[in-house]
């Protein structure tokens, strides 16, 4: 009788051990699933958005603190190299448009009449490229 009791105790302890390990694995798997959900939801879709820009510092037109953003452009400025037109093909002259990689849900009104440096700070982005024209 004593041997039977010891065997049942051993069997019970072994089963309890495996049940605890199984419960631990299930909880770990659920934690990982929640982490993946949070990571997916935190990723935002970014798009390239172009804005008109006017620089009020004629001696240093590339100063981002003096570049005021205007309306959003429906498409990037053309790539023609005519220096008197706002063009992405023009590497000389003053900035006339700027692009950002940013969340498309940010309203245009939140960007207009702010400086390029303010937009970079407020929306965690950088000015990707400029279109330029000669005055």
PDB file of C-alpha atoms in Angstrom:
ATOM      1  CA  UNK A   1       0.000   0.000   0.000  1.00  0.00           C
ATOM      2  CA  UNK A   2       2.840   2.347   0.849  1.00  0.00           C
ATOM      3  CA  UNK A   3       4.474   1.754  -2.561  1.00  0.00           C
ATOM      4  CA  UNK A   4       1.207   2.516  -4.327  1.00  0.00           C
ATOM      5  CA  UNK A   5       0.893   5.787  -2.406  1.00  0.00           C
ATOM      6  CA  UNK A   6       4.469   6.847  -3.303  1.00  0.00           C
ATOM      7  CA  UNK A   7       3.881   6.040  -6.986  1.00  0.00           C
ATOM      8  CA  UNK A   8       0.690   8.146  -7.047  1.00  0.00           C
ATOM      9  CA  UNK A   9       2.548  11.023  -5.396  1.00  0.00           C
ATOM     10  CA  UNK A  10       5.354  10.801  -7.953  1.00  0.00           C
ATOM     11  CA  UNK A  11       2.882  10.645 -10.826  1.00  0.00           C
ATOM     12  CA  UNK A  12       0.983  13.640  -9.423  1.00  0.00           C
ATOM     13  CA  UNK A  13       4.169  15.674  -9.049  1.00  0.00           C
ATOM     14  CA  UNK A  14       5.304  14.861 -12.596  1.00  0.00           C
ATOM     15  CA  UNK A  15       1.886  15.774 -14.025  1.00  0.00           C
ATOM     16  CA  UNK A  16       1.816  19.038 -12.036  1.00  0.00           C
ATOM     17  CA  UNK A  17       5.291  19.895 -13.313  1.00  0.00           C
ATOM     18  CA  UNK A  18       4.276  19.375 -16.948  1.00  0.00           C
ATOM     19  CA  UNK A  19       1.043  21.334 -16.468  1.00  0.00           C
ATOM     20  CA  UNK A  20       3.012  24.295 -15.068  1.00  0.00           C
ATOM     21  CA  UNK A  21       5.491  24.193 -17.953  1.00  0.00           C
ATOM     22  CA  UNK A  22       2.619  24.030 -20.464  1.00  0.00           C
ATOM     23  CA  UNK A  23       0.865  26.994 -18.854  1.00  0.00           C
ATOM     24  CA  UNK A  24       4.123  28.962 -18.922  1.00  0.00           C
ATOM     25  CA  UNK A  25       4.587  28.257 -22.660  1.00  0.00           C
ATOM     26  CA  UNK A  26       1.016  29.302 -23.425  1.00  0.00           C
ATOM     27  CA  UNK A  27       1.459  32.591 -21.550  1.00  0.00           C
ATOM     28  CA  UNK A  28       4.756  33.304 -23.362  1.00  0.00           C
ATOM     29  CA  UNK A  29       3.120  32.632 -26.732  1.00  0.00           C
ATOM     30  CA  UNK A  30       0.284  35.049 -25.909  1.00  0.00           C
ATOM     31  CA  UNK A  31       2.797  37.743 -24.903  1.00  0.00           C
ATOM     32  CA  UNK A  32       4.649  37.432 -28.197  1.00  0.00           C
ATOM     33  CA  UNK A  33       1.387  37.667 -30.123  1.00  0.00           C
ATOM     34  CA  UNK A  34       0.519  40.952 -28.359  1.00  0.00           C
ATOM     35  CA  UNK A  35       4.010  42.365 -29.088  1.00  0.00           C
ATOM     36  CA  UNK A  36       3.579  41.633 -32.804  1.00  0.00           C
ATOM     37  CA  UNK A  37       0.168  43.357 -32.836  1.00  0.00           C
ATOM     38  CA  UNK A  38       1.589  46.487 -31.199  1.00  0.00           C
ATOM     39  CA  UNK A  39       4.514  46.591 -33.644  1.00  0.00           C
ATOM     40  CA  UNK A  40       2.212  46.296 -36.668  1.00  0.00           C
ATOM     41  CA  UNK A  41      -0.110  49.033 -35.399  1.00  0.00           C
ATOM     42  CA  UNK A  42       2.773  51.416 -34.657  1.00  0.00           C
ATOM     43  CA  UNK A  43       4.064  51.419 -38.245  1.00  0.00           C
ATOM     44  CA  UNK A  44       2.705  54.319 -40.272  1.00  0.00           C
ATOM     45  CA  UNK A  45       2.455  54.496 -44.007  1.00  0.00           C
ATOM     46  CA  UNK A  46       4.603  57.366 -45.275  1.00  0.00           C
ATOM     47  CA  UNK A  47       4.259  59.110 -48.635  1.00  0.00           C
ATOM     48  CA  UNK A  48       6.259  61.790 -50.425  1.00  0.00           C
ATOM     49  CA  UNK A  49       4.507  65.142 -50.173  1.00  0.00           C
ATOM     50  CA  UNK A  50       5.659  68.307 -52.005  1.00  0.00           C
ATOM     51  CA  UNK A  51       5.011  71.844 -50.749  1.00  0.00           C
ATOM     52  CA  UNK A  52       5.692  75.276 -52.177  1.00  0.00           C
ATOM     53  CA  UNK A  53       8.374  77.069 -50.187  1.00  0.00           C
ATOM     54  CA  UNK A  54       9.459  80.705 -49.966  1.00  0.00           C
ATOM     55  CA  UNK A  55      12.763  81.719 -48.395  1.00  0.00           C
ATOM     56  CA  UNK A  56      12.766  85.108 -46.692  1.00  0.00           C
ATOM     57  CA  UNK A  57      16.534  85.146 -46.211  1.00  0.00           C
ATOM     58  CA  UNK A  58      17.941  86.260 -49.563  1.00  0.00           C
ATOM     59  CA  UNK A  59      21.547  86.054 -48.368  1.00  0.00           C
ATOM     60  CA  UNK A  60      21.103  82.419 -47.255  1.00  0.00           C
ATOM     61  CA  UNK A  61      17.997  80.934 -48.939  1.00  0.00           C
ATOM     62  CA  UNK A  62      18.925  77.404 -47.787  1.00  0.00           C
ATOM     63  CA  UNK A  63      18.372  78.264 -44.107  1.00  0.00           C
ATOM     64  CA  UNK A  64      15.475  75.994 -43.079  1.00  0.00           C
ATOM     65  CA  UNK A  65      14.430  78.395 -40.320  1.00  0.00           C
ATOM     66  CA  UNK A  66      13.632  81.043 -42.962  1.00  0.00           C
ATOM     67  CA  UNK A  67      11.816  78.780 -45.434  1.00  0.00           C
ATOM     68  CA  UNK A  68       8.045  79.174 -45.082  1.00  0.00           C
ATOM     69  CA  UNK A  69       5.856  76.413 -46.485  1.00  0.00           C
ATOM     70  CA  UNK A  70       2.882  77.176 -48.691  1.00  0.00           C
ATOM     71  CA  UNK A  71       0.291  74.992 -50.364  1.00  0.00           C
ATOM     72  CA  UNK A  72       0.754  71.313 -51.071  1.00  0.00           C
ATOM     73  CA  UNK A  73       1.500  70.426 -54.674  1.00  0.00           C
ATOM     74  CA  UNK A  74      -0.469  67.670 -56.375  1.00  0.00           C
ATOM     75  CA  UNK A  75       2.705  66.456 -58.080  1.00  0.00           C
ATOM     76  CA  UNK A  76       6.414  67.243 -57.877  1.00  0.00           C
ATOM     77  CA  UNK A  77       7.706  70.155 -59.937  1.00  0.00           C
ATOM     78  CA  UNK A  78       8.846  69.113 -63.386  1.00  0.00           C
ATOM     79  CA  UNK A  79      12.330  67.862 -64.032  1.00  0.00           C
ATOM     80  CA  UNK A  80      13.009  70.316 -66.858  1.00  0.00           C
ATOM     81  CA  UNK A  81      16.176  72.322 -66.495  1.00  0.00           C
ATOM     82  CA  UNK A  82      14.828  75.772 -67.384  1.00  0.00           C
ATOM     83  CA  UNK A  83      16.446  77.881 -64.624  1.00  0.00           C
ATOM     84  CA  UNK A  84      13.563  80.385 -64.436  1.00  0.00           C
ATOM     85  CA  UNK A  85      10.963  77.708 -63.604  1.00  0.00           C
ATOM     86  CA  UNK A  86      10.629  75.711 -60.403  1.00  0.00           C
ATOM     87  CA  UNK A  87      12.255  72.425 -61.302  1.00  0.00           C
ATOM     88  CA  UNK A  88      13.676  69.342 -59.629  1.00  0.00           C
ATOM     89  CA  UNK A  89      16.306  69.310 -62.378  1.00  0.00           C
ATOM     90  CA  UNK A  90      17.695  72.676 -61.274  1.00  0.00           C
ATOM     91  CA  UNK A  91      20.459  72.373 -58.654  1.00  0.00           C
ATOM     92  CA  UNK A  92      21.186  76.095 -58.527  1.00  0.00           C
ATOM     93  CA  UNK A  93      19.062  79.004 -57.412  1.00  0.00           C
ATOM     94  CA  UNK A  94      16.635  79.494 -54.578  1.00  0.00           C
ATOM     95  CA  UNK A  95      14.324  76.759 -53.202  1.00  0.00           C
ATOM     96  CA  UNK A  96      10.770  76.948 -54.534  1.00  0.00           C
ATOM     97  CA  UNK A  97       9.415  73.539 -53.449  1.00  0.00           C
ATOM     98  CA  UNK A  98      10.421  70.902 -50.908  1.00  0.00           C
ATOM     99  CA  UNK A  99       9.441  67.274 -50.329  1.00  0.00           C
ATOM    100  CA  UNK A 100       8.985  65.333 -47.110  1.00  0.00           C
ATOM    101  CA  UNK A 101       8.348  61.666 -46.373  1.00  0.00           C
ATOM    102  CA  UNK A 102       5.409  61.965 -44.007  1.00  0.00           C
ATOM    103  CA  UNK A 103       2.081  60.576 -42.863  1.00  0.00           C
ATOM    104  CA  UNK A 104      -0.631  61.376 -45.438  1.00  0.00           C
ATOM    105  CA  UNK A 105      -3.207  61.924 -42.684  1.00  0.00           C
ATOM    106  CA  UNK A 106      -1.489  65.113 -41.478  1.00  0.00           C
ATOM    107  CA  UNK A 107      -3.702  67.961 -42.752  1.00  0.00           C
ATOM    108  CA  UNK A 108      -2.204  70.496 -45.143  1.00  0.00           C
ATOM    109  CA  UNK A 109      -3.394  73.313 -42.875  1.00  0.00           C
ATOM    110  CA  UNK A 110      -1.107  72.012 -40.136  1.00  0.00           C
ATOM    111  CA  UNK A 111       1.916  72.363 -42.443  1.00  0.00           C
ATOM    112  CA  UNK A 112       1.132  75.645 -44.203  1.00  0.00           C
ATOM    113  CA  UNK A 113       2.761  78.848 -42.939  1.00  0.00           C
ATOM    114  CA  UNK A 114       5.318  76.965 -40.831  1.00  0.00           C
ATOM    115  CA  UNK A 115       9.042  76.699 -41.435  1.00  0.00           C
ATOM    116  CA  UNK A 116      10.776  73.660 -42.884  1.00  0.00           C
ATOM    117  CA  UNK A 117      12.688  73.171 -39.614  1.00  0.00           C
ATOM    118  CA  UNK A 118       9.418  73.256 -37.588  1.00  0.00           C
ATOM    119  CA  UNK A 119       7.870  70.566 -39.789  1.00  0.00           C
ATOM    120  CA  UNK A 120      10.990  68.428 -39.437  1.00  0.00           C
ATOM    121  CA  UNK A 121      10.826  68.674 -35.649  1.00  0.00           C
ATOM    122  CA  UNK A 122       7.042  68.429 -35.196  1.00  0.00           C
ATOM    123  CA  UNK A 123       6.550  65.487 -37.568  1.00  0.00           C
ATOM    124  CA  UNK A 124       9.868  63.626 -37.177  1.00  0.00           C
ATOM    125  CA  UNK A 125      10.834  63.951 -40.823  1.00  0.00           C
ATOM    126  CA  UNK A 126      13.484  65.644 -42.922  1.00  0.00           C
ATOM    127  CA  UNK A 127      13.339  67.678 -46.104  1.00  0.00           C
ATOM    128  CA  UNK A 128      14.123  65.017 -48.724  1.00  0.00           C
ATOM    129  CA  UNK A 129      14.719  67.113 -51.788  1.00  0.00           C
ATOM    130  CA  UNK A 130      14.262  70.595 -53.135  1.00  0.00           C
ATOM    131  CA  UNK A 131      13.139  72.029 -56.440  1.00  0.00           C
ATOM    132  CA  UNK A 132      14.852  75.315 -57.304  1.00  0.00           C
ATOM    133  CA  UNK A 133      14.583  78.278 -59.659  1.00  0.00           C
ATOM    134  CA  UNK A 134      16.723  81.269 -60.506  1.00  0.00           C
ATOM    135  CA  UNK A 135      15.265  84.610 -59.434  1.00  0.00           C
TER     136      UNK A 135
END
